[in-house]
CSV table of C-alpha atoms in Angstrom, one decimal:
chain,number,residue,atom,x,y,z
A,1,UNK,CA,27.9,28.0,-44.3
A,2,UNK,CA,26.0,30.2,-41.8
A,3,UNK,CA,22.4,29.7,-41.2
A,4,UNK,CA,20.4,32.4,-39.5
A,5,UNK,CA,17.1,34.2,-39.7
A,6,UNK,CA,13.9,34.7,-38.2
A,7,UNK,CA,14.8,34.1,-34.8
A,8,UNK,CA,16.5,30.7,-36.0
A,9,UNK,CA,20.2,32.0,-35.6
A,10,UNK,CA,22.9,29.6,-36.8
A,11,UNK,CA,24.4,26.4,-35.7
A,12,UNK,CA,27.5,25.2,-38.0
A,13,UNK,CA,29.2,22.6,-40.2
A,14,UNK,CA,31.7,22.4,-43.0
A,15,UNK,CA,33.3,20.5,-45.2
A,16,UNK,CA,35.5,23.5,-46.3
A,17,UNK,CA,32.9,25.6,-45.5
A,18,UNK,CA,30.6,26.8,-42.6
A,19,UNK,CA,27.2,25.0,-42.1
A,20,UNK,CA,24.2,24.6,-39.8
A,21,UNK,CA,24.0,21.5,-37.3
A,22,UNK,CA,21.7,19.1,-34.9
A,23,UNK,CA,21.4,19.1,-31.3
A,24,UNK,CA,21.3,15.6,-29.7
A,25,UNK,CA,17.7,16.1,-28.9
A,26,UNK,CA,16.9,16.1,-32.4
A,27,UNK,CA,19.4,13.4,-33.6
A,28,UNK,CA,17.9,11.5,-31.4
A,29,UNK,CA,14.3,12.0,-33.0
A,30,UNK,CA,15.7,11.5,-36.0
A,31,UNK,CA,17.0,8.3,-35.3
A,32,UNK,CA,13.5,7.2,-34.8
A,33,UNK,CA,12.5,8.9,-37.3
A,34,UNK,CA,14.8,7.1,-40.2
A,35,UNK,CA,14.2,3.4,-38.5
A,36,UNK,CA,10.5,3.6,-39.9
A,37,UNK,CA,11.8,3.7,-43.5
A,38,UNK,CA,14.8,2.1,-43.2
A,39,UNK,CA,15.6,-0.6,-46.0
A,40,UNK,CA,17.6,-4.0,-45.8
A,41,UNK,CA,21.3,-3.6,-45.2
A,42,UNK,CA,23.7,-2.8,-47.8
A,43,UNK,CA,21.6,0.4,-49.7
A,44,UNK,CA,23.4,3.3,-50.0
A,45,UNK,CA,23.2,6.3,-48.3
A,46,UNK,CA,22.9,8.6,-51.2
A,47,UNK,CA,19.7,8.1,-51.5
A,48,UNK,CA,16.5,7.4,-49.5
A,49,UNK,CA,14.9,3.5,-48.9
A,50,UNK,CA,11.1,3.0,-50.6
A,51,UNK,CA,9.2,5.8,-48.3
A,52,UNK,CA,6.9,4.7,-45.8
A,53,UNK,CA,5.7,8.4,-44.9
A,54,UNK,CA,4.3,10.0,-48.0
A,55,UNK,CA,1.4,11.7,-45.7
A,56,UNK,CA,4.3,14.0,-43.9
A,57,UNK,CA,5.9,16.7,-45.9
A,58,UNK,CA,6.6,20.6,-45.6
A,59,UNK,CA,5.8,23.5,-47.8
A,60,UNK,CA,8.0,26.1,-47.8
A,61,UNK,CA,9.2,29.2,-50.1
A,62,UNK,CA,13.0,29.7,-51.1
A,63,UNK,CA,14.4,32.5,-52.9
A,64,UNK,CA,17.9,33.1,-53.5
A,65,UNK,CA,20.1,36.1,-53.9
A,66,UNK,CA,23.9,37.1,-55.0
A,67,UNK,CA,25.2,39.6,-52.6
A,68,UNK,CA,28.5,40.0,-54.1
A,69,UNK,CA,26.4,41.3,-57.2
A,70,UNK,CA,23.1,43.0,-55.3
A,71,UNK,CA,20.6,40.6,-57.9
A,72,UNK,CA,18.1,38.4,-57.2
A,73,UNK,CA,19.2,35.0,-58.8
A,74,UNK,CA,15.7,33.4,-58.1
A,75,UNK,CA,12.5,35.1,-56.6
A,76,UNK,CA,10.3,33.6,-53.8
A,77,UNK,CA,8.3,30.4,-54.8
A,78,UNK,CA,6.7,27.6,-53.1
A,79,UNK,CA,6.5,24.0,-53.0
A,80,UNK,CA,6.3,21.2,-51.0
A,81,UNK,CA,9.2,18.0,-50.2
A,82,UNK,CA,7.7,15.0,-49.0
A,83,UNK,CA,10.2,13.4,-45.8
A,84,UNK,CA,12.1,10.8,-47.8
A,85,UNK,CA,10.3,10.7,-51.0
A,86,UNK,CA,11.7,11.5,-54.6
A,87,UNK,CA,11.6,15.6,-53.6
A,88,UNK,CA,13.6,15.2,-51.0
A,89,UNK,CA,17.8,14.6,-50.6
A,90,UNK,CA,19.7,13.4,-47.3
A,91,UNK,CA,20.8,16.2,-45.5
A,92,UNK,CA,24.4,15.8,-45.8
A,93,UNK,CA,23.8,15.2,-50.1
A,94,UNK,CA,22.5,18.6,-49.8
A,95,UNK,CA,25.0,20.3,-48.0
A,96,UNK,CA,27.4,18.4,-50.6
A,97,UNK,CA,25.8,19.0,-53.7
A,98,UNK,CA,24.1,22.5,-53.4
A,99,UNK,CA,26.4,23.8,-51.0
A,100,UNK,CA,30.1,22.7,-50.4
A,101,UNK,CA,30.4,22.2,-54.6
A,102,UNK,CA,33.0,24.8,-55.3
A,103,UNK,CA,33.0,24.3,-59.0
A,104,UNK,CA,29.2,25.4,-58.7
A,105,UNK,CA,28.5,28.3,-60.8
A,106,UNK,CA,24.8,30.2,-60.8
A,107,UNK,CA,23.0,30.1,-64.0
A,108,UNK,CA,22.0,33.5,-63.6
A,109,UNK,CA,25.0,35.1,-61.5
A,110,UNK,CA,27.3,32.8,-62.8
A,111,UNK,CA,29.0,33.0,-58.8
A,112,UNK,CA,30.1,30.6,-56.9
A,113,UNK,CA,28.0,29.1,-54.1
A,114,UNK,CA,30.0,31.0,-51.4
A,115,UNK,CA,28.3,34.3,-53.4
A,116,UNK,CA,25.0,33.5,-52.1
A,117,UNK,CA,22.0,33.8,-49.9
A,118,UNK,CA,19.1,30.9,-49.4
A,119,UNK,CA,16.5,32.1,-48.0
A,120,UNK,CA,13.5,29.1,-46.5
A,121,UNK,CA,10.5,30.1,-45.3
A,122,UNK,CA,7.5,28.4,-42.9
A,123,UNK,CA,5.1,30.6,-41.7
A,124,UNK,CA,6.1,32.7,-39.8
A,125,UNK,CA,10.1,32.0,-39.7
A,126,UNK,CA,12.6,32.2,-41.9
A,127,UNK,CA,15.8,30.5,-42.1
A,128,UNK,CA,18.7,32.0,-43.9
A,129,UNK,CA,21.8,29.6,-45.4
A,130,UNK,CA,25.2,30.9,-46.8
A,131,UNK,CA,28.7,29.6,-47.2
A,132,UNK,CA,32.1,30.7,-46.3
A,133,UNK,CA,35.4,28.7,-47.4
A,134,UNK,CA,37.6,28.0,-44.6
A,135,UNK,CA,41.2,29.1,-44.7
A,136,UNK,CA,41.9,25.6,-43.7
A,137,UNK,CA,41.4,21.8,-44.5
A,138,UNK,CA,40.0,19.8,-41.7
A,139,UNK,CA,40.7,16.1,-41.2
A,140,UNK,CA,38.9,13.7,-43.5
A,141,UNK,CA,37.6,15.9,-46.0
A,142,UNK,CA,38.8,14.6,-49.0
A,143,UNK,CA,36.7,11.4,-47.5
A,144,UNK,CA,33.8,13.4,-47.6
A,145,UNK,CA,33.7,13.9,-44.1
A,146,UNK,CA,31.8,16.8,-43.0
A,147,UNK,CA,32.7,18.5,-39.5
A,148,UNK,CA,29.9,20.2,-37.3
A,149,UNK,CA,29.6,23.4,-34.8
A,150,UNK,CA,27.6,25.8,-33.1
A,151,UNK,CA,28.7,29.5,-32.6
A,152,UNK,CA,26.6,31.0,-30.0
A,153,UNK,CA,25.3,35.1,-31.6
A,154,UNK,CA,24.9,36.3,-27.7
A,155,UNK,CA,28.3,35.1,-26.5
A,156,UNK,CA,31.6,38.0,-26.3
A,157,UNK,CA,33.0,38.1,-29.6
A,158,UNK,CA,36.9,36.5,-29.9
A,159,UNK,CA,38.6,37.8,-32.1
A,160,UNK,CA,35.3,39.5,-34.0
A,161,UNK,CA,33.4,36.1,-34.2
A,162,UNK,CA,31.2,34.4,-31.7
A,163,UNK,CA,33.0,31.6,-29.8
A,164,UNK,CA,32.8,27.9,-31.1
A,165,UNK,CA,32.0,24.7,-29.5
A,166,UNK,CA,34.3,21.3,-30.3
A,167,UNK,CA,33.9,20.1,-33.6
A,168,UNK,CA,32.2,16.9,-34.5
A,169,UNK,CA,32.3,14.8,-37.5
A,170,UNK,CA,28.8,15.0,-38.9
A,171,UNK,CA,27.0,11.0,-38.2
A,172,UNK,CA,25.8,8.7,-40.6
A,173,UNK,CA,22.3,9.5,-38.7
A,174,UNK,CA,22.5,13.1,-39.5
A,175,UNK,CA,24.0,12.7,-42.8
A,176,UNK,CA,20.8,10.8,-43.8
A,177,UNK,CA,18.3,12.8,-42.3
A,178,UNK,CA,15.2,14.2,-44.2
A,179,UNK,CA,16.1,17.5,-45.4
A,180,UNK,CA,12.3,18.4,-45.4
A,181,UNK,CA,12.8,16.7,-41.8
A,182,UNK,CA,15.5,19.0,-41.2
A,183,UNK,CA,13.4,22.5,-42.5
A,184,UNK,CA,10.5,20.8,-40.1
A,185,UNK,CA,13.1,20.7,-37.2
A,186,UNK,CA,14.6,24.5,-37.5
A,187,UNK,CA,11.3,26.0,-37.7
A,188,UNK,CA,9.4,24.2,-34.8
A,189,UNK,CA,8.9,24.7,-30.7
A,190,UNK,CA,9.5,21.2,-30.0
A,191,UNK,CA,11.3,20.3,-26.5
A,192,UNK,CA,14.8,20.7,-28.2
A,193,UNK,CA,14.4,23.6,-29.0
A,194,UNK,CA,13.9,24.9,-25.0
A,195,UNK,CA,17.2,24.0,-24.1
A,196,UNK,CA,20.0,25.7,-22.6
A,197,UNK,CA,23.7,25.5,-24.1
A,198,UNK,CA,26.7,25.7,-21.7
A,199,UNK,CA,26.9,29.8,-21.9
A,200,UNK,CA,23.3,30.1,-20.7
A,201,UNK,CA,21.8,31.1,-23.7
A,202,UNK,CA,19.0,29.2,-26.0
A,203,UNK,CA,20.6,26.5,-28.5
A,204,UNK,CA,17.4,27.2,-30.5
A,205,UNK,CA,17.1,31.0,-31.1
A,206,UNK,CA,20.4,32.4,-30.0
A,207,UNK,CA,22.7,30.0,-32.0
């Protein structure tokens, strides 16, 4: 999946697909962020512990599209997920479930995921997620394992796409991060998102 939009230009992961990804900087935050709701060993990581931070939440708007057809599959609406409460889904459930499903079919397309465009918006930013199957199978897949990158938009093409960085298996961390926490993270100026990747441009707005 490739997630751009609004000035919030795509970082990747796949499993079998392209998808957006963290910096450290905000792994890091969301480390902290999960140890204050956090259960007793032994839960699983399909869902979220009892929440502890109702009071935080995002509202956002989605609509979706089919660009393979040119329809509108669902128009603009809003609401609101609360961080780790029942509206919400770990980060790497979603990307499973809504996004890397290819037996997925649209109820009002009836496409496949890779057919579509997800469009979030926060105020004044927008980010845009869609899918593309990979020609090949990476390494742990079938596990479940899903593989992270960042393609930089501002970098010399190779080859007519934007250079990658080394591929990382996505953590348990990430994988169980907030995906209201995650919205919150791609549409804010926290410090993470002034820094600098290795080619000089911003890992924030040019990725």
């Amino acid at each position: 999946m490739v997630a751009q939009g609004g000035g919030l230009n795509p970082q990747s992961t796949s499993n079998s697909m392209v998808a957006r990804d963290l910096s450290s900087s905000e792994l890091t935050t969301l480390e902290q962020d999960r140890n204050n709701v956090r259960e007793e060993q032994g839960s699983s990581k399909e869902d979220f512990p009892q929440c502890t931070t109702d009071h935080q939440s995002i509202l956002v708007s989605l609509s979706t599209r089919c660009v393979w057809k040119g329809s509108v599959c669902e128009r603009a609406y809003l609401f609101r997920i609360k961080y780790y409460g029942s509206s919400d889904k770990p980060l790497g459930r979603f990307l499973r479930d809504h996004l890397f499903d290819q037996s997925f079919r649209c109820r009002s397309c009836e496409m496949p995921s890779e057919a579509h465009i997800h469009s979030y918006t926060h105020r004044q930013g927008t980010l845009t997620i869609s899918v593309k199957k990979l020609e090949i199978l990476l390494p742990g897949e079938g596990e479940g394992k899903i593989w992270m990158w960042h393609r930089c938009l501002k970098s010399p093409r190779v080859n007519g796409l934007p250079p990658p960085t080394l591929r990382v298996v996505m953590s348990d961390a990430a994988w169980g991060l907030s995906f209201g926490k995650f919205l919150e993270l791609s549409f804010s100026n926290h410090a993470a998102a002034s820094r600098v990747a290795n080619c000089g441009h911003s890992l924030h707005r040019d990725w």
